[in-house]
Amino acid sequence: MKIGDITAGGRGGFEFPLKRWMDKTAALKQLKSHVAMFGVWVAAVRVTPYLLHYFSDHNEELTLEL
């Protein structure tokens, strides 16, 4: 069995159709949306600790006693 047989859905146990390649404009549109979603996730992760600190009622300051 060759590698091409498996990827082309041939005689191998892994039979699946090959995906068609999307055109360049659709790929760029999908890339932009994925980058935007990733940016939103990064912003949410970066802002969360500040929001939690702001809304917490724990007003103690940490001090180091040497």
XYZ file of C-alpha atoms in Angstrom:
66
model
C 0.000 0.000 0.000
C 1.290 3.430 -0.888
C 0.819 6.700 0.926
C -1.279 7.947 -1.974
C -3.729 5.094 -1.465
C -4.493 6.183 2.078
C -4.857 9.881 1.315
C -6.935 9.321 -1.803
C -9.379 7.031 -0.039
C -8.072 3.935 -1.778
C -7.695 0.438 -0.454
C -6.497 1.443 3.013
C -8.506 1.281 6.190
C -8.690 5.062 6.306
C -11.131 5.903 3.570
C -12.107 9.526 3.410
C -12.610 11.887 0.501
C -10.047 14.553 -0.206
C -11.115 18.062 0.685
C -11.264 20.529 -2.114
C -8.959 23.469 -1.697
C -10.854 26.690 -1.080
C -10.143 29.653 -3.297
C -7.830 32.421 -2.173
C -10.511 34.975 -1.279
C -12.407 32.519 0.919
C -9.166 31.481 2.597
C -8.235 35.101 3.331
C -11.714 35.820 4.682
C -11.519 32.805 6.984
C -8.000 33.753 8.083
C -9.134 37.285 8.970
C -12.033 35.995 11.036
C -9.806 33.504 12.864
C -7.212 36.192 13.606
C -9.966 38.463 14.917
C -11.331 35.712 17.180
C -7.817 34.991 18.458
C -7.343 38.695 19.200
C -10.568 38.800 21.181
C -9.479 35.781 23.231
C -6.068 37.318 23.943
C -7.679 40.592 25.013
C -10.126 38.758 27.285
C -7.345 36.776 28.946
C -5.218 39.906 29.410
C -8.054 42.028 30.855
C -9.580 39.433 33.197
C -7.025 39.758 36.054
C -7.400 43.553 36.082
C -11.192 43.292 36.234
C -11.054 40.719 39.006
C -8.679 42.905 41.003
C -10.828 46.004 40.458
C -14.057 44.336 41.556
C -12.605 42.434 44.496
C -13.205 43.906 47.936
C -9.902 42.593 49.259
C -7.945 45.802 49.817
C -4.876 44.429 51.567
C -1.498 45.361 50.206
C 1.260 42.809 50.171
C 4.372 43.905 52.026
C 7.681 42.173 52.453
C 9.214 42.378 55.869
C 12.936 41.837 55.794
